[in-house]
Short mmCIF file of C-alpha atoms and ligand atoms in Angstrom, two decimals:
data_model
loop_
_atom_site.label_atom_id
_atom_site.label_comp_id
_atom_site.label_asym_id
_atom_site.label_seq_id
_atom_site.Cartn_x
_atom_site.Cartn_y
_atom_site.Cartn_z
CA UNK O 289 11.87 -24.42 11.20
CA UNK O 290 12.79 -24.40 7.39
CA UNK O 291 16.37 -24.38 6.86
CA UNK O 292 17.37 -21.10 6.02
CA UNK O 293 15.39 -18.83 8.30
CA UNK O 294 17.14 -16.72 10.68
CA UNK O 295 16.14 -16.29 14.49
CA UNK O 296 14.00 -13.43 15.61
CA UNK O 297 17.67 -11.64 17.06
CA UNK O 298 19.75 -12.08 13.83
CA UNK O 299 16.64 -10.80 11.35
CA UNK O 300 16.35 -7.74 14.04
CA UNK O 301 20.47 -7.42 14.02
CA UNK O 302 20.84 -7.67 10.09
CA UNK O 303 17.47 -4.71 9.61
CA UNK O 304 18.92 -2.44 12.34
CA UNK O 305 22.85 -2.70 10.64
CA UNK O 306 20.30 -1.51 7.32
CA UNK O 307 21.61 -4.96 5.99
CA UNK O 308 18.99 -5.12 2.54
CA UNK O 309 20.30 -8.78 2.16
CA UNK O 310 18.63 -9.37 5.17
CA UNK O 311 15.67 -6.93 5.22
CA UNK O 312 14.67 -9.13 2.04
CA UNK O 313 14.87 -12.05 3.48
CA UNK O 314 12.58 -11.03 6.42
CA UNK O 315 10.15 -9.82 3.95
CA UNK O 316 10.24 -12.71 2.26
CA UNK O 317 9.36 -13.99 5.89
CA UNK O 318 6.51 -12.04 6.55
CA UNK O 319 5.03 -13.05 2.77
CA UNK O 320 5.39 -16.67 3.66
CA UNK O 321 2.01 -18.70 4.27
CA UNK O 322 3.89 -21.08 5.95
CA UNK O 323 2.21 -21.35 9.70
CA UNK O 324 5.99 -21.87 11.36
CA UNK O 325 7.33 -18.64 9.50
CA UNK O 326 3.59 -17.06 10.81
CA UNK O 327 4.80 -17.05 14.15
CA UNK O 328 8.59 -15.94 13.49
CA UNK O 329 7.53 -13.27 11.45
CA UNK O 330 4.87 -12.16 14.29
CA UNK O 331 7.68 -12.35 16.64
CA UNK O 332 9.93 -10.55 14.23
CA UNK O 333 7.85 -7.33 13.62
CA UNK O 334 7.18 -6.91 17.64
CA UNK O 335 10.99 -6.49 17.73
CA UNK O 336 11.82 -4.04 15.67
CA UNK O 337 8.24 -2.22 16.04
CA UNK O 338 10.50 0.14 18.68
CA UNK O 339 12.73 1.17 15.44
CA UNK O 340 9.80 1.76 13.01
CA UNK O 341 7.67 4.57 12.61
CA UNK O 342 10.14 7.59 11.65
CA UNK O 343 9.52 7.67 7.99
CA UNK O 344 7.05 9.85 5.47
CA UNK O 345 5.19 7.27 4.18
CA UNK O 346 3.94 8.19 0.61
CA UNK O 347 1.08 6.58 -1.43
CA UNK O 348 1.16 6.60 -5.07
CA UNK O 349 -1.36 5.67 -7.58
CA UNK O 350 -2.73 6.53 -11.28
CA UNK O 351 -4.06 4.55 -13.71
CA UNK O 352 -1.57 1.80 -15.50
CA UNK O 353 -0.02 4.10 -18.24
CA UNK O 354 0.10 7.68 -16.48
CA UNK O 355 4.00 6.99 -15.45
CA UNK O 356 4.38 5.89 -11.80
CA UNK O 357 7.09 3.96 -12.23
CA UNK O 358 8.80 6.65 -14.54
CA UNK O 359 8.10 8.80 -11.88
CA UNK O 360 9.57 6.98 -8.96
CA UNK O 361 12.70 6.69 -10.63
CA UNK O 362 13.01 10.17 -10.98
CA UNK O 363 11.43 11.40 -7.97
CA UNK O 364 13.87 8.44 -5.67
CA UNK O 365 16.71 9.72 -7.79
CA UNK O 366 15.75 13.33 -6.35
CA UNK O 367 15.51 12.68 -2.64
CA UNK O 368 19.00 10.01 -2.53
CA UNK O 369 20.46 13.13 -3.53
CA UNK O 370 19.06 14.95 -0.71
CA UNK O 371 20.67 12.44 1.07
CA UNK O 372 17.39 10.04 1.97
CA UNK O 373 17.11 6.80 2.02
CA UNK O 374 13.98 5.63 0.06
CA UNK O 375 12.16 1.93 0.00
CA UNK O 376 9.61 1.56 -2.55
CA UNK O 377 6.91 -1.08 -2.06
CA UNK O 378 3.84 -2.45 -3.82
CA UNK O 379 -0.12 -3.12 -3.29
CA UNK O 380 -1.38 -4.68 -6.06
CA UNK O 381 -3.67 -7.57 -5.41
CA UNK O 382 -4.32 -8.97 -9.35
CA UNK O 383 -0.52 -9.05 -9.57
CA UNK O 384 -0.54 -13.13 -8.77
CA UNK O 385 -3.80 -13.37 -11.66
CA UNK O 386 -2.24 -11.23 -14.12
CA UNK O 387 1.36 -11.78 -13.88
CA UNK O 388 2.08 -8.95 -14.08
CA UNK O 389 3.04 -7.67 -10.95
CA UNK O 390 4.00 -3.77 -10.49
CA UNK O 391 7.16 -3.40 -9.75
CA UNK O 392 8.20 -6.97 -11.09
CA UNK O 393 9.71 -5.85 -13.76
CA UNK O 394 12.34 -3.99 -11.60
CA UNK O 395 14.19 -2.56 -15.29
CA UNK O 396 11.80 0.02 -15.08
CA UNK O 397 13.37 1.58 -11.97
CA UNK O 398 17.18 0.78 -13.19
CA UNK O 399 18.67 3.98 -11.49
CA UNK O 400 16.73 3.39 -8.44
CA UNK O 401 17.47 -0.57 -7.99
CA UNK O 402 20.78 -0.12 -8.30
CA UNK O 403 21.80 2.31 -5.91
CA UNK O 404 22.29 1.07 -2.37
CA UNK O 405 20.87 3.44 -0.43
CA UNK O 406 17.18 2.53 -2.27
CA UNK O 407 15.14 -0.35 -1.41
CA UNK O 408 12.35 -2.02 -4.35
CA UNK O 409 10.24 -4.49 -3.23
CA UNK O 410 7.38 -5.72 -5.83
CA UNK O 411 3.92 -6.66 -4.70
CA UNK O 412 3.23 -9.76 -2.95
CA UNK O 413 1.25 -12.41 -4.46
CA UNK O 414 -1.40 -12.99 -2.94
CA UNK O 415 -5.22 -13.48 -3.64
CA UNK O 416 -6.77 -11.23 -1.02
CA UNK O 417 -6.49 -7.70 -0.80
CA UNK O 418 -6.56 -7.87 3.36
CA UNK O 419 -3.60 -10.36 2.76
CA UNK O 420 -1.44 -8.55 0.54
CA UNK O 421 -1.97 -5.13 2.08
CA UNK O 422 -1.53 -6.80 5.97
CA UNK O 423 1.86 -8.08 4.32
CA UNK O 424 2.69 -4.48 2.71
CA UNK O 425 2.10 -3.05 5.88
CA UNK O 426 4.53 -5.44 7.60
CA UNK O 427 7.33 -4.85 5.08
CA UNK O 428 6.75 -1.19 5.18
CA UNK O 429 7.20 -0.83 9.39
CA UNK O 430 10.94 -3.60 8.94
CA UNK O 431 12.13 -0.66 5.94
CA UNK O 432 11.98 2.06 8.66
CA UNK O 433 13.66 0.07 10.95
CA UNK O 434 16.36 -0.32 8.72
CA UNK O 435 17.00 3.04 8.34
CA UNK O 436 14.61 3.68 4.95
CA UNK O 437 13.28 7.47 5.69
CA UNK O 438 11.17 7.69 2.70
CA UNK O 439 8.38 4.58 1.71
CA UNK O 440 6.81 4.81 -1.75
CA UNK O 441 3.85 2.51 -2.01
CA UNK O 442 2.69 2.02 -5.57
CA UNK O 443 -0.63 0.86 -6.47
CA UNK O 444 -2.77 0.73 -9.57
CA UNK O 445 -5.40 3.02 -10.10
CA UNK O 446 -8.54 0.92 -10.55
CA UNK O 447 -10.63 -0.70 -7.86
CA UNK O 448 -10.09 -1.09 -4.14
CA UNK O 449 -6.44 -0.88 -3.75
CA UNK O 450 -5.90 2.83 -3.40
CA UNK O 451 -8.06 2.37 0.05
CA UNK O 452 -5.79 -0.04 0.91
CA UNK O 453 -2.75 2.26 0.12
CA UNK O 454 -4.62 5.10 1.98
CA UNK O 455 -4.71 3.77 5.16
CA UNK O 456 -1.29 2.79 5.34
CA UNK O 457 0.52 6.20 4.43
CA UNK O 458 0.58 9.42 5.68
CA UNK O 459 0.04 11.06 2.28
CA UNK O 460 -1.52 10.08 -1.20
CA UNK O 461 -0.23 11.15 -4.31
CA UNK O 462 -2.46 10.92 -7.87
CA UNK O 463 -0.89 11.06 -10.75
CA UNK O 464 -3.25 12.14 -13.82
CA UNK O 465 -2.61 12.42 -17.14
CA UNK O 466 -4.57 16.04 -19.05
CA UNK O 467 -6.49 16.00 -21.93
CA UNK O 468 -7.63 12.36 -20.94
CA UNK O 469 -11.15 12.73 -19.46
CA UNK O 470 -11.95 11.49 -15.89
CA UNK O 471 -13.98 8.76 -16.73
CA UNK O 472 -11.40 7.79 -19.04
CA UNK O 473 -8.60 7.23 -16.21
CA UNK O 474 -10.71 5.55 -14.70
CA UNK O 475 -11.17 8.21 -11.57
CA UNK O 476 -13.85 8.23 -9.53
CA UNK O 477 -14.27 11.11 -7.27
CA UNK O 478 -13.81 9.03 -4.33
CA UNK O 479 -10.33 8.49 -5.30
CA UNK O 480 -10.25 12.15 -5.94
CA UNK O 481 -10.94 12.95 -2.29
CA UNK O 482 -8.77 10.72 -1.12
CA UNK O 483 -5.49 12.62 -2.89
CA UNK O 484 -3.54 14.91 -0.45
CA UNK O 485 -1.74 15.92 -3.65
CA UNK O 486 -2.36 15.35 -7.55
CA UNK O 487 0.50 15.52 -10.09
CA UNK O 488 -0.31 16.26 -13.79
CA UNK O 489 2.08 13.93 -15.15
CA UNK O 490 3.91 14.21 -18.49
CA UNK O 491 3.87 18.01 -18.75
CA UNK O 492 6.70 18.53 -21.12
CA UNK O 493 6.96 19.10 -24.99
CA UNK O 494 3.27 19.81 -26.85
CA UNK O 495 1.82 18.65 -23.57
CA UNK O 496 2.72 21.59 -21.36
CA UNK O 497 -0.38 23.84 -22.21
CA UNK O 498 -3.21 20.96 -21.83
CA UNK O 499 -1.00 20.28 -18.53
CA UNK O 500 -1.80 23.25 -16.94
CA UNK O 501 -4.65 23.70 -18.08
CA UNK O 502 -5.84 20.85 -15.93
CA UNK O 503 -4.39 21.87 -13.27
CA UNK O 504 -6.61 25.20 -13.18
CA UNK O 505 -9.46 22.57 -13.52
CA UNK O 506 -8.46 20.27 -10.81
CA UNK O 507 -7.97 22.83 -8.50
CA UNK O 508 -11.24 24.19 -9.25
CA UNK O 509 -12.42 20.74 -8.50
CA UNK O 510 -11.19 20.08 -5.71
CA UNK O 511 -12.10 23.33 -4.01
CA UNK O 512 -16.12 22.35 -4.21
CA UNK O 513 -15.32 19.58 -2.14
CA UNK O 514 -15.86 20.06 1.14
CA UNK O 515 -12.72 20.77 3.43
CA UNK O 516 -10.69 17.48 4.57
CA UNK O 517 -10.99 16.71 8.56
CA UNK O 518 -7.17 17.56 8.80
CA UNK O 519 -7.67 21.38 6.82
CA UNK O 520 -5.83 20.37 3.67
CA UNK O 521 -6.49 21.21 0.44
CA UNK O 522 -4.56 18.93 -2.10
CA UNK O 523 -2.43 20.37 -3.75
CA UNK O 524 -2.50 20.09 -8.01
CA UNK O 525 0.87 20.17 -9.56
CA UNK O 526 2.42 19.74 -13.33
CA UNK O 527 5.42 17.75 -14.15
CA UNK O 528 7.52 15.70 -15.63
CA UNK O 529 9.98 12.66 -14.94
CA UNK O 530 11.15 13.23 -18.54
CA UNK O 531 12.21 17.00 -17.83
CA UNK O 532 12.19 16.57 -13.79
CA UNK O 533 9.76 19.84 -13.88
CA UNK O 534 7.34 19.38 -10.73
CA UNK O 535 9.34 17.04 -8.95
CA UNK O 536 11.13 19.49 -6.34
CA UNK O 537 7.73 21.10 -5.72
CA UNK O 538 6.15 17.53 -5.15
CA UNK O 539 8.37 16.87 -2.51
CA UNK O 540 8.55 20.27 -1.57
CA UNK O 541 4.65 19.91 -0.89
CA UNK O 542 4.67 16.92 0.94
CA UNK O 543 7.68 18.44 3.23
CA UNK O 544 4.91 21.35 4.20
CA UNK O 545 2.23 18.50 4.49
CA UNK O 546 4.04 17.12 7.27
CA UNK O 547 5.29 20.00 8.76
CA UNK O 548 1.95 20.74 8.93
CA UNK O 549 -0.16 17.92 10.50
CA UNK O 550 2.90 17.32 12.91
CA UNK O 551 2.33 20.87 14.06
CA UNK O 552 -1.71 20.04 14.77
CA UNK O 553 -1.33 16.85 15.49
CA UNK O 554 -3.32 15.21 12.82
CA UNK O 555 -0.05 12.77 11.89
CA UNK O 556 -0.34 11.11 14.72
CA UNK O 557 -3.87 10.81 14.82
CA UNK O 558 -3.82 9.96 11.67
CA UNK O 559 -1.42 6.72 12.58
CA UNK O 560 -3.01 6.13 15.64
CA UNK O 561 -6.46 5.77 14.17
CA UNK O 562 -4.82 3.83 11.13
CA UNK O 563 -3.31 1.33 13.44
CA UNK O 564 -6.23 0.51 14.86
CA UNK O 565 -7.84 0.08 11.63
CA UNK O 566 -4.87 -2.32 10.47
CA UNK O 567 -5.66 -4.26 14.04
CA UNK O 568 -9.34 -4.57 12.65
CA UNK O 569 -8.95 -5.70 9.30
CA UNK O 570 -6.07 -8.47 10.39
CA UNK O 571 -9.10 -10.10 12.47
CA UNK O 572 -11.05 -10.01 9.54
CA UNK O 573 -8.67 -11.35 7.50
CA UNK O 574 -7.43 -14.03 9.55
CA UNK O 575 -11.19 -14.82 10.60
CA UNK O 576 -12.10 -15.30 7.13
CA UNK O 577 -9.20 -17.18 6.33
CA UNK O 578 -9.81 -19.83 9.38
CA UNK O 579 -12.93 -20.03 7.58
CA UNK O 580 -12.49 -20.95 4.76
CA UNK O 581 -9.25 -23.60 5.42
CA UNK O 582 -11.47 -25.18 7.22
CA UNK O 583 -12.36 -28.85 5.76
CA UNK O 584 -15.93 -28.93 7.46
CA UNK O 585 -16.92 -25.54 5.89
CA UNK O 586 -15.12 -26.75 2.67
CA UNK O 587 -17.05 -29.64 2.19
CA UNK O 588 -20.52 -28.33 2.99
CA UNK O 589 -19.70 -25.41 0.88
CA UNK O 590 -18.75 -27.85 -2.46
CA UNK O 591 -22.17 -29.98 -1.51
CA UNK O 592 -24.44 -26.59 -1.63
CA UNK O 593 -22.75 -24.44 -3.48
CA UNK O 594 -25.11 -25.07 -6.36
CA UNK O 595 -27.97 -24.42 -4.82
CA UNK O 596 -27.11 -20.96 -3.98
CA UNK O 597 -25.96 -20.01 -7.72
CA UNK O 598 -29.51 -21.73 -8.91
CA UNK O 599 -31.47 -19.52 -6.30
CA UNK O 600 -32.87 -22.46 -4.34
CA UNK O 601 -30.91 -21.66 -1.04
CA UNK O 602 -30.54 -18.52 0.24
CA UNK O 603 -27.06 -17.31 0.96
CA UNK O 604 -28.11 -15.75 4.19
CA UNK O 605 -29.65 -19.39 5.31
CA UNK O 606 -26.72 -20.96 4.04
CA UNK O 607 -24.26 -18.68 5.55
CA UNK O 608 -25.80 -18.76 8.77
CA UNK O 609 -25.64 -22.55 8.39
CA UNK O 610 -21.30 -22.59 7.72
CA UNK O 611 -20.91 -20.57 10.47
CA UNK O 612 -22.60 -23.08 13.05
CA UNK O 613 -20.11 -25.94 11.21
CA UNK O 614 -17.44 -23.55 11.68
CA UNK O 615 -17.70 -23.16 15.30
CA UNK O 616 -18.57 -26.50 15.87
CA UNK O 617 -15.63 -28.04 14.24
CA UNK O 618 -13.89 -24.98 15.66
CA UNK O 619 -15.09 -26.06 19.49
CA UNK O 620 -13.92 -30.26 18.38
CA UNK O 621 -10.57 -29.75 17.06
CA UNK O 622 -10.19 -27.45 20.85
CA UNK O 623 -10.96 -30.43 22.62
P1 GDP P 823 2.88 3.18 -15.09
O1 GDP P 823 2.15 2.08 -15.77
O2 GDP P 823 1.94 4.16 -14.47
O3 GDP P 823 3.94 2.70 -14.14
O4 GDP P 823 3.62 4.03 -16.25
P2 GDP P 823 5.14 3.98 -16.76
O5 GDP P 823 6.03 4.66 -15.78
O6 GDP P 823 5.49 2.59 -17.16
O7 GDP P 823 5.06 4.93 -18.03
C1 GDP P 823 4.21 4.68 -19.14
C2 GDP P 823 4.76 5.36 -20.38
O8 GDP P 823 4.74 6.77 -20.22
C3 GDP P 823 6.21 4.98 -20.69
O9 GDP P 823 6.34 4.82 -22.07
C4 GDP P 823 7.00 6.20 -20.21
O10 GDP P 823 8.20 6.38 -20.93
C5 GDP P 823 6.03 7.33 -20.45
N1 GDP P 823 6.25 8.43 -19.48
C6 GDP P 823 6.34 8.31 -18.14
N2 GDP P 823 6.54 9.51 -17.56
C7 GDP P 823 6.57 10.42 -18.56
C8 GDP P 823 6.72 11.86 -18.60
O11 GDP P 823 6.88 12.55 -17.59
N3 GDP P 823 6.65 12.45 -19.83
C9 GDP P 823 6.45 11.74 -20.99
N4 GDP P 823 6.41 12.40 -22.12
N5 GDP P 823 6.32 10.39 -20.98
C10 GDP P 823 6.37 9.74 -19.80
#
């Protein structure tokens, strides 16, 4: 065991006492690839899993630029003061490529960081999405059980991420900007359907008429598609972090949300079913990454590799061909 890791009891002591010393630490377990800290962390999550689950777990996306981290500050600022206790998390997957991980630069949620009953966590590195999500996930279920009532999970609007995000919260806030066109922020209309609620953000000063303007527009929108499986229709709201317009009726919104889908039974469902889905995409993940540690598969992929960029070997041949050395060396290293 590396030196200064904690045994399953004192990381599930420390989270239940709401201890954020040692909540970060056992984060910082679960994001290790180390195999040894694999197996305390697994431990570690099945022991507090009892004392997770009673949050409102809330999604947030919008293209870099349209003020989600503005916006948490303010909005976290607004529910501490009705008395919550809020952890704020991260899914974005190009943060380890880029550098420049959301939420790294923790300055731009000063208020936030510094109060102790908040919680900021930035993304984990990491170069799969089914690895840094799995990881989020993990995190998200140890905040609860140290006491965290409200999770904010940040993630950048452009490619695969939001689905991610999605299936891990209970409701999924878009943040748009008006005037910009859709193409422009980058929104596709699947992302579109995905929102339980859509905030036109930065609707103060000269901005305030193109603000709601779009909201008539995106309510229109969203009205031609067809209904959501739970009966919801988002919900299209203006404001502001600048003025705080908007921010009471945001949560105000996602308060009736809830009520809502606890009263028919969709949040649970919804949980149940995403569960499952987590249980899925873990085998996947760890499946792939067996895979591809794997020195047979390694070397056979570096020898053909080539041939299957020129066109000479087809990937479906070749695949089928890594996953017969897979198993193989799979079946040796059991015996
Ligand atoms: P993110 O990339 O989506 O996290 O966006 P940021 O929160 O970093 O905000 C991007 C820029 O928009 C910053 O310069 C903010 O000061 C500005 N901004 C954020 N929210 C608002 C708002 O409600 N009104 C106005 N006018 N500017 C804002």
């Amino acid at each position: 065991m590396i030196k200064n890791r904690k045994s399953v009891e004192e990381y599930k002591a420390g989270i239940l006492a709401g201890d954020r010393a040692v909540l970060a630490q056992a984060i910082t377990l679960i994001e290790s690839n180390l195999p040894s800290d694999s197996v305390l962390a697994s431990s570690l999550v099945q022991a507090i899993l009892p004392f997770s689950g009673k949050s409102i777990r809330i999604g947030i996306t919008g293209v870099p630029g349209v003020g989600k981290s503005t916006f948490i500050e303010a909005f976290g600022t607004i529910l501490l003061e009705k008395g919550k206790k809020v952890a704020v998390l991260a899914v974005d997957p190009s943060s380890q490529k880029t550098k420049g991980s959301i939420l790294g630069d923790k300055t731009r949620m000063e208020k936030l960081a510094a109060d102790r009953r908040a919680f900021i966590r930035p993304s984990p590195s990491g170069s799969t999405l089914g690895g840094v999500s799995a990881k989020t996930r993990e995190a998200m279920l140890l905040c609860e059980a140290a006491g965290f009532d409200v999770i904010l999970v940040e993630t950048v609007g452009v490619g695969q991420s939001e689905t991610a995000v999605k299936g891990m919260v209970d409701f999924f806030l878009l943040l748009m900007l008006a005037g910009a066109g859709d193409e422009l922020q980058g929104i596709k209309k699947g992302i579109m359907e995905m929102a339980d609620g859509v905030l036109i953000n930065k609707a103060d000063g000269e901005n305030i008429q193109a603000a709601k303007k779009a909201k008539t527009h995106y309510r229109n929108a969203l009205h031609l598609f067809p209904p959501s499986e739970n009966g919801w229709y988002p919900s299209v709201i203006t404001g502001s972090s600048l003025t705080g317009e908007g921010l009471g009726e945001c949560w105000e919104t996602i308060e009736k949300y809830q009520q809502k889908m606890l009263e028919s039974g969709f949040f649970e469902k919804n949980r149940a079913e995403q569960r499952l889905k987590w249980l899925d995409e873990y085998v996947q993940y760890l499946l792939g990454k067996a895979f591809h540690e794997q020195a047979k598969v390694q070397e056979l992929l570096a020898a053909e590799k080539e041939h299957v960029k020129a066109g000479t070997l087809s990937p479906l041949t070749f695949a089928r061909q890594l996953m017969d050395i897979f198993f193989e060396s799979f079946q040796a290293n059991r015996t």
